[in-house]
């Protein structure tokens, strides 16, 4: 796999049973790249460890006055230098490729899961954790995956050097063979605590990220109520906790690094002290001592990879665990239909009446159905159920479209059949033209959708912000924060209308606009969606009066069906929700006195 070939056409199905299994799955998916890195790593490390032999050979040649052996030593050093340069270059290249491909695969999997779950994702996982997984965690995961092959190359080189020194000079080689395992394993008792400190740091960092995300998202409201300083204080506290945790973790890793320097130094002292005695006794030559000493000194280089792999494991394990937890989330308990294989014909999109067996809600095909639900949270859950991707199925039966269960459709098919716009739609950054460039039937032009959503004033404001004077080219900031709440809502509605799905579900699409604009939007949506199934969850009399059919939900079930005017006259629960009527007003027998029926919002509008 080359970097230029990214992204993967199919990132595969990950093993999400645990963080460790996920890391193993990633490693197996890049087996060829790991083997290539291992080969280049062996060439690089072995070439580095060949330098002591050339240096010892040169020293002994000078002592003996042998010009031929000195020339041979120079040749060994020259070849080693060339191989070191080539090996290091290719090792770095292949290792970085492994890192990037592992991170890219994880990011693709996370993006696919995010698209699959939609808004249900942040109901199951904190937003800060999702951000942490998709940014910092993918780097930690890629670090460990690419570090494995370099560690294996370093470990094999250390074993070869120990065996070679024992064969080359048994007296000193035995000391090295005993001391190197101590160097490699000496920090193991400290790793559990270092891992725990790293976990604490990551948890606090995720919490701080979540607080920052919440503060930025609600900054306009916080300024309105004077609460921004309170939230900033909370973030400062969380930030200081992250700093303290990072300092404690860094102290532990610095202790490990210090031990990794101290132990090789002690080994070199021991080798030199014992070796000088052997030279003095004439049992070994000076060149042999120089070779062994240089080898021990250079062994610190591959041994550093033992520390690195320990750090990579400590940081990547919790990151992989979080990634696996997110990737293990499923759309619903009953939605197990596989996606169509490449080359298969796209599944037919069903059409017909939309029916929810759990609540008894029926939305006839081609009609505008308004649903009144006193609980906004229950309305949001119903909208998700109607779209075929609820946050929690709770064992409820699937919504049916034309008699076909949405849970039995592939996700793409379900979302093609039913489009849900929730009460807080998200606008991505970019131009207005890019925002409206969504998969659509082509039957609705962007101009018609913008007109139906009453976006004339929005277009005028965007034209002033555009350098060319073209509102379609005007930039829109992330989440549409450069727009007001009502403007964002209308632009999102226009985007949904452009898509022109067979079934469109709108959850409070006009809650942030004034009544005059709301009335025009109601007429525009009704006209543009003629012959198409539309479900609007709302308590606005202006929208309810223009619906073909109004359904009242009470405690999660259909309580009444009729027109807006009929339900106002015959259903007290409906009237209480739509007119915001209190119990005292409902029981008042005379206008203005106790028990008088309050005038409903529709009558007020008609009178006006």
Coordinates of C-alpha atoms in Angstrom, one line a residue:
X1 CA 0.0 0.0 0.0
X2 CA 1.4 3.4 -1.0
X3 CA 0.3 6.7 0.4
X4 CA -0.8 7.9 -3.0
X5 CA -3.3 5.0 -3.1
X6 CA -5.2 6.3 0.0
X7 CA -8.0 6.3 0.9
X8 CA -8.8 2.6 0.9
X9 CA -11.6 1.6 -1.4
X10 CA -12.8 -0.6 1.5
X11 CA -11.2 -0.2 4.9
X12 CA -12.6 -3.6 6.0
X13 CA -14.5 -4.8 9.0
X14 CA -12.5 -4.2 12.2
X15 CA -12.2 -6.6 15.1
X16 CA -13.7 -4.4 17.9
X17 CA -13.8 -7.0 20.7
X18 CA -11.0 -5.1 22.5
X19 CA -8.4 -2.4 21.8
X20 CA -5.6 -5.1 21.6
X21 CA -7.6 -7.1 19.0
X22 CA -8.1 -3.9 17.0
X23 CA -4.4 -3.2 17.0
X24 CA -3.7 -6.8 15.9
X25 CA -6.3 -6.4 13.1
X26 CA -4.6 -3.3 11.9
X27 CA -1.2 -5.0 11.9
X28 CA -2.5 -8.0 9.9
X29 CA -4.0 -5.6 7.4
X30 CA -0.6 -4.1 6.7
X31 CA 1.5 -7.3 6.9
X32 CA 3.3 -6.6 3.7
X33 CA 4.3 -3.1 4.8
X34 CA 5.4 -4.5 8.2
X35 CA 7.7 -7.1 6.6
X36 CA 9.2 -4.5 4.2
X37 CA 9.9 -2.2 7.2
X38 CA 11.4 -5.1 9.1
X39 CA 13.7 -5.9 6.2
X40 CA 14.9 -2.3 5.9
X41 CA 15.2 -2.0 9.7
X42 CA 17.5 -5.1 9.8
X43 CA 19.7 -3.7 7.1
X44 CA 20.0 -0.3 8.9
X45 CA 20.6 -1.7 12.4
X46 CA 23.0 -4.4 11.4
X47 CA 24.9 -1.9 9.3
X48 CA 25.2 0.4 12.4
X49 CA 26.4 -2.5 14.5
X50 CA 29.0 -3.4 11.9
X51 CA 30.8 -0.1 12.6
X52 CA 32.4 -1.4 15.9
X53 CA 34.0 -4.3 14.0
X54 CA 35.5 -1.9 11.4
X55 CA 36.8 0.4 14.1
X56 CA 38.3 -2.5 16.1
X57 CA 39.9 -3.9 13.0
X58 CA 41.4 -0.5 12.2
X59 CA 42.8 0.0 15.7
X60 CA 44.3 -3.5 15.7
X61 CA 45.8 -2.9 12.2
X62 CA 47.5 0.3 13.4
X63 CA 48.8 -1.5 16.5
X64 CA 50.2 -4.3 14.3
X65 CA 51.4 -1.9 11.5
X66 CA 49.3 -3.8 8.8
X67 CA 48.4 -1.5 5.9
X68 CA 46.3 -4.1 4.1
X69 CA 44.2 -4.8 7.2
X70 CA 43.8 -1.0 7.7
X71 CA 42.6 -0.7 4.1
X72 CA 40.1 -3.6 4.7
X73 CA 38.9 -1.8 7.8
X74 CA 38.3 1.3 5.8
X75 CA 36.3 -0.7 3.3
X76 CA 34.1 -2.2 6.0
X77 CA 33.4 1.3 7.4
X78 CA 32.7 2.7 4.0
X79 CA 30.2 -0.1 3.1
X80 CA 28.6 0.2 6.5
X81 CA 28.1 4.0 6.1
X82 CA 26.4 3.5 2.7
X83 CA 24.2 0.8 4.0
X84 CA 23.3 2.9 7.0
X85 CA 22.2 5.8 4.8
X86 CA 20.2 3.6 2.5
X87 CA 18.6 1.6 5.3
X88 CA 17.8 4.6 7.4
X89 CA 16.1 6.4 4.5
X90 CA 14.0 3.4 3.4
X91 CA 13.2 2.5 7.0
X92 CA 11.9 6.0 7.7
X93 CA 9.9 6.0 4.5
X94 CA 8.2 2.6 5.0
X95 CA 7.6 3.3 8.7
X96 CA 5.9 6.6 8.0
X97 CA 3.8 4.8 5.3
X98 CA 2.7 2.3 7.9
X99 CA 1.9 5.0 10.3
X100 CA -0.2 7.1 7.9
X101 CA -2.0 4.1 6.4
X102 CA -3.0 2.8 9.8
X103 CA -4.2 6.2 10.9
X104 CA -6.0 6.7 7.6
X105 CA -7.7 3.3 7.9
X106 CA -8.9 4.2 11.4
X107 CA -10.2 7.6 10.3
X108 CA -12.1 6.0 7.4
X109 CA -13.7 3.5 9.7
X110 CA -14.6 6.3 12.1
X111 CA -16.1 8.4 9.3
X112 CA -18.1 5.4 8.0
X113 CA -19.4 4.7 11.5
X114 CA -20.3 8.3 12.0
X115 CA -22.2 8.4 8.7
X116 CA -23.9 5.1 9.7
X117 CA -25.1 6.2 13.1
X118 CA -25.8 9.9 12.3
X119 CA -27.0 11.9 15.3
X120 CA -27.4 8.7 17.3
X121 CA -23.6 8.7 17.7
X122 CA -23.3 11.6 20.1
X123 CA -26.2 10.2 22.2
X124 CA -24.2 7.1 22.9
X125 CA -20.7 8.6 23.1
X126 CA -19.6 12.0 24.4
X127 CA -18.8 14.5 21.7
X128 CA -15.4 15.2 23.4
X129 CA -14.5 11.5 23.2
X130 CA -15.5 11.4 19.5
X131 CA -13.2 14.3 18.8
X132 CA -10.4 12.8 20.8
X133 CA -10.7 9.5 18.9
X134 CA -10.7 11.1 15.5
X135 CA -7.7 13.3 16.1
X136 CA -5.2 12.4 18.8
X137 CA -6.1 8.8 19.2
X138 CA -5.6 7.9 15.5
X139 CA -2.0 9.2 15.8
X140 CA -1.3 7.1 18.8
X141 CA -2.7 4.0 17.0
X142 CA -0.6 4.7 13.9
X143 CA 2.5 5.2 16.1
X144 CA 2.2 1.7 17.6
X145 CA 1.4 0.0 14.3
X146 CA 4.5 1.4 12.6
X147 CA 6.7 1.0 15.7
X148 CA 6.2 -2.8 15.9
X149 CA 8.3 -3.5 12.8
X150 CA 11.1 -1.2 13.9
X151 CA 11.1 -2.8 17.4
X152 CA 11.3 -6.3 15.9
X153 CA 14.2 -5.2 13.7
X154 CA 16.0 -3.7 16.7
X155 CA 15.3 -6.8 18.9
X156 CA 16.6 -9.2 16.2
X157 CA 19.7 -7.0 15.8
X158 CA 20.4 -7.0 19.6
X159 CA 20.2 -10.8 19.6
X160 CA 22.5 -11.1 16.6
X161 CA 25.0 -8.7 18.3
X162 CA 25.0 -10.6 21.5
X163 CA 25.6 -13.9 19.7
X164 CA 28.3 -12.4 17.5
X165 CA 30.2 -10.9 20.4
X166 CA 30.1 -14.1 22.3
X167 CA 31.5 -15.9 19.3
X168 CA 34.0 -13.1 18.6
X169 CA 35.3 -12.7 22.2
X170 CA 33.7 -15.1 24.7
X171 CA 35.1 -13.4 27.8
X172 CA 33.5 -10.1 27.1
X173 CA 30.6 -11.4 25.0
X174 CA 29.3 -13.3 28.1
X175 CA 29.1 -10.1 30.1
X176 CA 27.2 -8.4 27.3
X177 CA 24.9 -11.4 26.8
X178 CA 24.0 -11.2 30.5
X179 CA 23.8 -7.5 30.7
X180 CA 21.7 -6.7 27.6
X181 CA 18.5 -8.5 28.9
X182 CA 18.8 -6.4 32.1
X183 CA 19.0 -3.3 29.9
X184 CA 16.0 -4.3 27.9
X185 CA 13.8 -5.4 30.8
X186 CA 15.0 -3.1 33.5
X187 CA 12.2 -0.6 33.1
X188 CA 9.3 -3.2 33.0
X189 CA 8.4 -2.6 36.7
X190 CA 7.8 1.1 35.9
X191 CA 5.6 0.5 32.9
X192 CA 2.3 -0.2 34.6
X193 CA 2.4 3.0 36.6
X194 CA 3.4 4.9 33.4
X195 CA 0.5 3.4 31.6
X196 CA -2.0 4.4 34.3
X197 CA -0.7 8.0 34.3
X198 CA -1.0 8.1 30.5
X199 CA -4.6 6.8 30.8
X200 CA -5.5 9.5 33.3
X201 CA -4.0 12.2 31.1
X202 CA -6.0 11.0 28.1
X203 CA -9.2 10.9 30.1
X204 CA -8.7 14.4 31.4
X205 CA -7.8 15.6 27.9
X206 CA -11.0 14.2 26.5
X207 CA -13.0 15.9 29.2
X208 CA -11.3 19.2 28.5
X209 CA -12.0 18.8 24.8
X210 CA -15.7 18.1 25.5
X211 CA -15.9 21.2 27.7
X212 CA -14.2 23.3 25.0
X213 CA -16.6 22.0 22.3
X214 CA -19.6 22.7 24.5
X215 CA -18.4 26.2 25.3
X216 CA -17.7 27.1 21.7
X217 CA -21.1 25.7 20.5
X218 CA -23.0 27.7 23.1
X219 CA -20.9 30.8 23.2
X220 CA -23.6 33.1 21.8
X221 CA -26.1 31.9 24.4
X222 CA -23.5 32.1 27.2
X223 CA -22.8 35.7 26.3
X224 CA -26.5 36.5 26.3
X225 CA -26.9 35.2 29.9
X226 CA -23.5 36.4 31.1
X227 CA -22.4 32.8 31.8
X228 CA -19.3 32.7 29.6
X229 CA -16.9 33.5 32.5
X230 CA -18.4 30.5 34.5
X231 CA -17.7 28.1 31.6
X232 CA -14.3 29.6 30.9
X233 CA -13.4 29.0 34.6
X234 CA -14.5 25.4 34.3
X235 CA -12.4 25.0 31.2
X236 CA -9.4 26.6 32.9
X237 CA -9.8 24.1 35.8
X238 CA -10.0 21.2 33.4
X239 CA -7.0 22.5 31.4
X240 CA -4.9 22.7 34.5
X241 CA -5.9 19.2 35.5
X242 CA -4.7 18.0 32.0
X243 CA -1.4 19.9 32.5
X244 CA -0.9 18.4 35.9
X245 CA -1.6 14.9 34.6
X246 CA 0.7 15.5 31.6
X247 CA 3.5 16.6 34.0
X248 CA 3.1 13.5 36.2
X249 CA 3.2 11.3 33.1
X250 CA 6.2 13.1 31.7
X251 CA 8.1 12.7 35.0
X252 CA 7.5 8.9 34.9
X253 CA 8.7 8.6 31.3
X254 CA 11.7 10.8 32.0
X255 CA 12.6 8.4 34.8
X256 CA 12.3 5.5 32.4
X257 CA 14.5 7.4 29.9
X258 CA 17.1 8.1 32.5
X259 CA 17.2 4.4 33.5
X260 CA 17.7 3.6 29.8
X261 CA 20.7 5.8 29.8
X262 CA 22.1 4.7 33.2
X263 CA 22.1 1.0 32.7
X264 CA 24.0 1.0 29.4
X265 CA 26.5 3.3 31.0
X266 CA 27.0 0.9 33.8
X267 CA 27.4 -2.0 31.4
X268 CA 30.1 -0.1 29.4
X269 CA 32.0 0.6 32.6
X270 CA 31.9 -3.0 33.5
X271 CA 33.0 -4.1 30.0
X272 CA 35.9 -1.6 29.9
X273 CA 37.1 -2.4 33.5
X274 CA 37.1 -6.1 32.9
X275 CA 38.5 -5.8 29.3
X276 CA 41.5 -3.7 30.5
X277 CA 42.4 -6.5 32.8
X278 CA 42.2 -9.0 30.0
X279 CA 44.3 -6.8 27.7
X280 CA 46.9 -6.4 30.5
X281 CA 47.0 -10.2 30.9
X282 CA 47.4 -10.6 27.1
X283 CA 44.3 -12.7 26.8
X284 CA 42.7 -10.4 24.3
X285 CA 43.9 -7.8 21.8
X286 CA 43.3 -4.0 22.0
X287 CA 41.3 -4.1 18.8
X288 CA 38.9 -6.7 20.3
X289 CA 38.4 -4.5 23.4
X290 CA 37.6 -1.5 21.2
X291 CA 35.2 -3.6 19.1
X292 CA 33.3 -4.8 22.2
X293 CA 33.3 -1.4 23.8
X294 CA 32.0 0.2 20.6
X295 CA 29.3 -2.4 20.2
X296 CA 28.1 -1.9 23.7
X297 CA 28.0 1.8 23.2
X298 CA 26.1 1.5 19.9
X299 CA 23.7 -1.0 21.4
X300 CA 22.0 1.9 23.2
X301 CA 20.6 2.9 19.7
X302 CA 18.5 -0.3 19.0
X303 CA 17.7 -0.6 22.8
X304 CA 16.0 2.8 22.7
X305 CA 13.3 1.2 20.5
X306 CA 12.4 -1.0 23.5
X307 CA 11.5 2.1 25.4
X308 CA 9.7 3.6 22.4
X309 CA 7.5 0.5 21.8
X310 CA 6.6 0.5 25.5
X311 CA 5.6 4.1 25.3
X312 CA 3.7 3.5 22.1
X313 CA 1.8 0.6 23.7
X314 CA 1.0 2.6 26.8
X315 CA -0.5 5.4 24.7
X316 CA -2.1 3.4 21.9
X317 CA -3.8 0.8 24.0
X318 CA -6.4 3.2 25.6
X319 CA -6.7 5.0 22.2
X320 CA -7.4 1.7 20.5
X321 CA -9.9 0.8 23.2
X322 CA -11.8 4.0 22.7
X323 CA -11.7 3.6 18.9
X324 CA -12.9 0.0 19.2
X325 CA -15.8 1.1 21.5
X326 CA -17.0 3.7 18.9
X327 CA -16.5 1.3 16.0
X328 CA -18.5 -1.4 17.8
X329 CA -21.6 0.7 18.0
X330 CA -24.4 -0.6 15.7
X331 CA -27.2 1.2 14.0
X332 CA -30.0 -0.7 15.8
X333 CA -30.4 -4.1 17.3
X334 CA -32.5 -5.3 14.4
X335 CA -30.7 -3.6 11.5
X336 CA -28.4 -6.4 10.5
X337 CA -28.9 -6.2 6.7
X338 CA -25.5 -6.2 4.9
X339 CA -24.6 -3.5 2.5
X340 CA -24.8 -4.5 -1.2
X341 CA -21.6 -5.9 -2.6
X342 CA -19.6 -4.0 -5.2
X343 CA -21.2 -4.5 -8.6
X344 CA -24.6 -5.5 -7.2
X345 CA -27.6 -3.6 -8.4
X346 CA -28.8 -1.0 -6.0
X347 CA -31.8 -2.2 -3.9
X348 CA -35.2 -0.8 -4.9
X349 CA -36.3 2.1 -2.7
X350 CA -39.8 1.3 -1.3
X351 CA -42.7 3.7 -1.5
X352 CA -46.1 4.0 0.0
X353 CA -47.6 4.8 3.4
X354 CA -45.2 5.4 6.3
X355 CA -46.4 3.5 9.4
X356 CA -44.9 3.2 12.9
X357 CA -46.3 0.2 14.7
X358 CA -44.9 1.4 18.1
X359 CA -47.0 4.5 18.2
X360 CA -49.7 3.7 15.6
X361 CA -48.7 6.8 13.5
X362 CA -49.7 6.5 9.8
X363 CA -48.5 9.0 7.2
X364 CA -50.4 8.4 4.0
X365 CA -48.3 8.5 0.8
X366 CA -48.3 11.8 -1.0
X367 CA -49.9 13.7 1.9
X368 CA -48.6 16.4 4.4
X369 CA -49.0 14.9 7.8
X370 CA -48.5 17.0 10.9
X371 CA -47.7 15.3 14.3
X372 CA -48.3 17.1 17.6
X373 CA -46.3 15.7 20.6
X374 CA -46.2 17.6 23.9
X375 CA -42.7 16.2 24.7
X376 CA -39.9 17.7 22.4
X377 CA -37.5 14.8 23.3
X378 CA -40.2 12.2 22.4
X379 CA -40.7 14.0 19.1
X380 CA -37.0 13.9 18.4
X381 CA -36.9 10.1 19.1
X382 CA -40.0 9.6 16.9
X383 CA -38.3 11.5 14.0
X384 CA -35.2 9.2 14.3
X385 CA -37.5 6.1 14.3
X386 CA -39.3 7.3 11.2
X387 CA -35.9 7.6 9.5
X388 CA -34.9 4.1 10.3
X389 CA -32.0 4.9 12.5
X390 CA -33.1 5.4 16.1
X391 CA -30.5 5.9 18.9
X392 CA -31.9 3.0 20.9
X393 CA -34.4 0.6 19.4
X394 CA -35.4 -0.9 22.8
X395 CA -36.9 -3.9 21.0
X396 CA -39.5 -1.8 19.3
X397 CA -40.8 -3.0 15.9
X398 CA -39.4 -1.4 12.8
X399 CA -41.1 1.5 11.0
X400 CA -42.7 0.3 7.8
X401 CA -42.6 2.1 4.4
X402 CA -45.0 0.6 1.9
X403 CA -45.2 -2.5 4.1
X404 CA -41.4 -3.0 4.1
X405 CA -39.4 -2.7 7.4
X406 CA -36.8 0.1 7.2
X407 CA -34.6 -2.1 9.5
X408 CA -34.5 -4.7 6.8
X409 CA -33.1 -2.2 4.2
X410 CA -29.4 -1.4 3.8
X411 CA -28.6 1.9 5.5
X412 CA -28.2 3.7 2.1
X413 CA -31.6 2.4 1.0
X414 CA -33.3 3.5 4.2
X415 CA -31.8 7.0 4.0
X416 CA -32.6 7.3 0.3
X417 CA -36.3 6.5 1.1
X418 CA -36.7 8.7 4.2
X419 CA -34.8 11.9 5.0
X420 CA -35.0 13.3 8.5
X421 CA -34.1 16.9 9.4
X422 CA -33.8 17.1 13.2
X423 CA -34.6 20.3 15.2
X424 CA -30.9 21.3 15.2
X425 CA -29.6 20.6 11.7
X426 CA -25.9 21.1 11.0
X427 CA -24.5 23.2 8.2
X428 CA -21.0 22.4 7.0
X429 CA -18.5 25.1 6.1
X430 CA -18.2 26.1 2.5
X431 CA -20.2 28.1 0.0
X432 CA -24.0 28.0 -0.2
X433 CA -23.7 26.3 -3.6
X434 CA -21.6 23.5 -2.1
X435 CA -24.0 23.2 0.8
X436 CA -26.9 22.6 -1.6
X437 CA -24.9 20.2 -3.8
X438 CA -26.4 17.1 -2.2
X439 CA -27.6 13.8 -3.7
X440 CA -31.0 14.7 -5.1
X441 CA -33.7 13.6 -7.6
X442 CA -33.1 16.7 -9.7
X443 CA -36.8 17.5 -9.7
X444 CA -36.3 20.5 -7.3
X445 CA -34.0 23.3 -8.3
X446 CA -32.0 25.1 -5.6
X447 CA -33.7 28.3 -6.4
X448 CA -37.2 26.8 -5.9
X449 CA -36.1 25.2 -2.6
X450 CA -34.6 28.5 -1.3
X451 CA -37.8 30.3 -2.3
X452 CA -40.0 27.8 -0.6
X453 CA -37.9 28.1 2.6
X454 CA -38.2 31.9 2.5
X455 CA -34.5 32.5 2.1
X456 CA -34.7 35.8 0.2
X457 CA -33.3 37.9 3.0
X458 CA -30.6 35.3 3.7
X459 CA -29.5 35.4 0.0
X460 CA -29.4 39.2 0.2
X461 CA -27.2 39.1 3.3
X462 CA -24.9 36.5 1.7
X463 CA -24.6 38.5 -1.5
X464 CA -23.2 41.4 0.5
X465 CA -20.7 39.0 2.1
X466 CA -19.6 37.6 -1.2
X467 CA -16.7 39.3 -3.2
X468 CA -18.5 38.5 -6.5
X469 CA -21.9 39.6 -5.2
X470 CA -23.2 36.1 -5.8
X471 CA -24.9 34.6 -2.7
X472 CA -24.3 31.1 -3.9
X473 CA -20.5 31.7 -3.7
X474 CA -20.7 33.4 -0.3
X475 CA -18.7 31.5 2.4
X476 CA -20.6 29.9 5.3
X477 CA -18.6 29.2 8.5
X478 CA -18.5 25.8 10.3
X479 CA -21.9 24.8 11.7
X480 CA -23.3 28.0 10.1
X481 CA -22.3 30.2 13.0
X482 CA -22.1 33.2 10.7
X483 CA -25.9 33.0 10.3
X484 CA -28.7 33.6 12.8
X485 CA -30.7 30.7 14.2
X486 CA -33.6 31.4 11.9
X487 CA -31.3 31.8 8.9
X488 CA -29.6 28.5 9.6
X489 CA -32.9 26.8 10.0
X490 CA -34.2 28.0 6.7
X491 CA -31.0 27.1 4.8
X492 CA -31.2 23.6 6.3
X493 CA -34.8 23.3 5.2
X494 CA -33.9 24.4 1.7
X495 CA -31.2 21.7 1.6
X496 CA -33.7 19.1 2.6
X497 CA -36.2 20.3 0.0
X498 CA -33.5 20.1 -2.7
X499 CA -32.9 16.5 -1.9
X500 CA -36.5 15.7 -2.7
X501 CA -36.8 12.4 -0.9
X502 CA -39.8 10.1 -1.2
X503 CA -40.5 10.8 2.5
X504 CA -39.4 13.9 4.3
X505 CA -39.6 14.1 8.1
X506 CA -39.1 17.6 9.6
X507 CA -38.7 18.1 13.3
X508 CA -39.8 21.7 14.3
X509 CA -38.5 23.2 11.0
X510 CA -39.8 26.7 11.8
X511 CA -39.2 27.1 15.6
X512 CA -36.6 29.9 15.1
X513 CA -38.6 32.1 12.6
X514 CA -41.3 34.7 13.1
X515 CA -45.0 34.0 12.5
X516 CA -45.2 35.8 9.1
X517 CA -42.2 34.0 7.7
X518 CA -43.5 30.8 9.2
X519 CA -46.9 31.2 7.4
X520 CA -45.1 31.7 4.0
X521 CA -42.8 28.7 4.7
X522 CA -45.9 26.5 5.4
X523 CA -47.4 27.5 2.0
X524 CA -44.1 27.0 0.2
X525 CA -43.4 23.6 1.6
X526 CA -46.9 22.4 0.9
X527 CA -46.7 23.6 -2.7
X528 CA -43.2 22.2 -3.3
X529 CA -44.0 18.8 -1.7
X530 CA -47.3 18.2 -3.5
X531 CA -47.6 14.5 -4.2
X532 CA -44.7 13.7 -1.9
X533 CA -45.0 12.2 1.6
X534 CA -44.1 14.8 4.2
X535 CA -44.2 14.5 8.0
X536 CA -43.8 17.6 10.2
X537 CA -43.4 17.3 13.9
X538 CA -44.6 20.7 15.2
X539 CA -47.0 22.5 17.5
X540 CA -47.3 25.6 15.3
X541 CA -50.9 26.4 14.4
X542 CA -49.7 27.9 11.1
X543 CA -48.1 24.7 10.0
X544 CA -50.9 22.5 11.5
X545 CA -53.7 24.4 9.6
X546 CA -52.0 23.6 6.3
X547 CA -51.5 19.9 6.9
X548 CA -53.7 17.4 5.1
X549 CA -53.8 15.3 8.3
X550 CA -53.0 16.1 11.9
X551 CA -52.1 13.4 14.4
X552 CA -51.9 13.9 18.2
X553 CA -49.5 11.7 20.1
X554 CA -50.1 11.3 23.8
X555 CA -47.6 9.2 25.9
X556 CA -46.1 7.8 22.8
X557 CA -49.3 6.6 21.1
X558 CA -51.8 8.1 18.7
X559 CA -54.6 9.7 20.7
X560 CA -56.5 11.6 18.0
X561 CA -56.5 12.1 14.2
X562 CA -58.2 14.9 12.2
X563 CA -57.8 18.4 10.9
X564 CA -56.4 21.2 12.9
X565 CA -59.7 22.9 13.3
X566 CA -61.5 19.7 14.2
X567 CA -59.0 18.8 16.9
X568 CA -59.1 22.3 18.4
X569 CA -62.8 21.9 18.9
X570 CA -63.0 18.3 20.0
X571 CA -59.7 17.4 21.7
X572 CA -58.7 19.2 24.9
X573 CA -55.3 17.6 25.0
X574 CA -54.5 18.9 21.5
X575 CA -55.8 22.3 22.3
X576 CA -53.6 22.5 25.5
X577 CA -50.5 21.7 23.5
X578 CA -51.2 23.9 20.5
X579 CA -52.5 27.0 22.3
X580 CA -50.3 26.6 25.4
X581 CA -53.5 26.6 27.4
X582 CA -53.2 26.2 31.2
X583 CA -55.5 24.0 33.3
X584 CA -57.1 27.0 34.9
X585 CA -57.9 28.6 31.5
X586 CA -59.3 25.3 30.2
X587 CA -61.8 25.1 33.2
X588 CA -62.8 28.8 33.1
X589 CA -66.6 29.1 32.2
X590 CA -66.6 32.8 31.1
X591 CA -64.2 34.8 29.0
X592 CA -61.5 36.2 31.2
X593 CA -62.9 34.6 34.3
X594 CA -62.4 31.3 36.0
X595 CA -63.1 28.4 33.6
X596 CA -63.2 30.5 30.4
X597 CA -61.8 28.7 27.3
X598 CA -58.8 30.6 26.1
X599 CA -58.8 31.7 22.4
X600 CA -56.5 29.5 20.3
X601 CA -53.6 30.8 18.4
X602 CA -55.3 30.1 15.0
X603 CA -58.3 32.2 15.9
X604 CA -56.0 35.0 17.0
X605 CA -54.2 34.9 13.7
X606 CA -57.4 34.8 11.7
X607 CA -58.9 37.7 13.6
X608 CA -55.8 39.7 13.0

